[in-house]
mmCIF file of C-alpha atoms in Angstrom:
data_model
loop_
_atom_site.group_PDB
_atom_site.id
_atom_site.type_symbol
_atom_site.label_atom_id
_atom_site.label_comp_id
_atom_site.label_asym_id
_atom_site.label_seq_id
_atom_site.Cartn_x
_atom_site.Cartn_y
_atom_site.Cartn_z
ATOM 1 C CA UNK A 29 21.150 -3.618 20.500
ATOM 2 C CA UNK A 30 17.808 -2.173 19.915
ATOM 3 C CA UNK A 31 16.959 -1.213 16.229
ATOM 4 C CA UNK A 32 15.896 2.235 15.999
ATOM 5 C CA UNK A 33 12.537 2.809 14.274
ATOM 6 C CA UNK A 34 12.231 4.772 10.936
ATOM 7 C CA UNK A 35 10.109 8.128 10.770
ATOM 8 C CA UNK A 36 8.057 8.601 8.193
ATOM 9 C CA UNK A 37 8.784 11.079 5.957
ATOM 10 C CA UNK A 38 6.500 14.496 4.895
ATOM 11 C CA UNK A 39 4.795 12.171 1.515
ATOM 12 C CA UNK A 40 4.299 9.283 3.985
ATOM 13 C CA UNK A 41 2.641 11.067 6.764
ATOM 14 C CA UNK A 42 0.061 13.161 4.142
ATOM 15 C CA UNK A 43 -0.950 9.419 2.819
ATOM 16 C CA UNK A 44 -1.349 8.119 6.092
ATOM 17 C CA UNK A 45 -3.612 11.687 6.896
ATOM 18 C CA UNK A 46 -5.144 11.074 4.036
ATOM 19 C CA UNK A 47 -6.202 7.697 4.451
ATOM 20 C CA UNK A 48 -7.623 7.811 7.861
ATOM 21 C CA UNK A 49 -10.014 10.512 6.167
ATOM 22 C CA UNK A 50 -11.307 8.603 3.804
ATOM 23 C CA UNK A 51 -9.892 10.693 0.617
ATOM 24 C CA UNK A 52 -7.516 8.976 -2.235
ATOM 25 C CA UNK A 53 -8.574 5.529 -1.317
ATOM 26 C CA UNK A 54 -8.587 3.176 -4.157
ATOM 27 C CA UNK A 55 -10.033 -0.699 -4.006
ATOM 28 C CA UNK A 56 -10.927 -3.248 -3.260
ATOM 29 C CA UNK A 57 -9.202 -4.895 -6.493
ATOM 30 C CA UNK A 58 -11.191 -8.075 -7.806
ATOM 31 C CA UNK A 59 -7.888 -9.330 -9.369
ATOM 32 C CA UNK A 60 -4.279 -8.460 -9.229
ATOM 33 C CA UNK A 61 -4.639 -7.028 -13.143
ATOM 34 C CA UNK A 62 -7.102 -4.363 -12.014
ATOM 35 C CA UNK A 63 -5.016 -3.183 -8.979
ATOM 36 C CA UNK A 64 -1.656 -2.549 -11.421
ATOM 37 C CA UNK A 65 -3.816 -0.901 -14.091
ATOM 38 C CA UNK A 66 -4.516 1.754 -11.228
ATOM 39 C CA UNK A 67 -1.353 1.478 -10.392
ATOM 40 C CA UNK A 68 0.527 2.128 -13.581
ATOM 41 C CA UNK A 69 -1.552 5.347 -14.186
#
């Protein structure tokens, strides 16, 4: 049997939009404490 691929939902699809235009892009991180700090917001 085949496994069936997930759709994306609605939030996952406007990120992915998003991203590929450039807008609510965050990074490079130099370390893995800056990248939670941004994270934890």
């Amino acid at each position: 049997m085949s496994a069936i691929p997930e759709i994306p939902n609605a939030t996952t699809l406007a990120a992915m939009e998003s991203s590929e235009k450039g807008e609510d892009i965050f990074g490079p991180f130099e370390d893995i404490e800056s990248l939670m700090q941004v994270l934890n917001r």
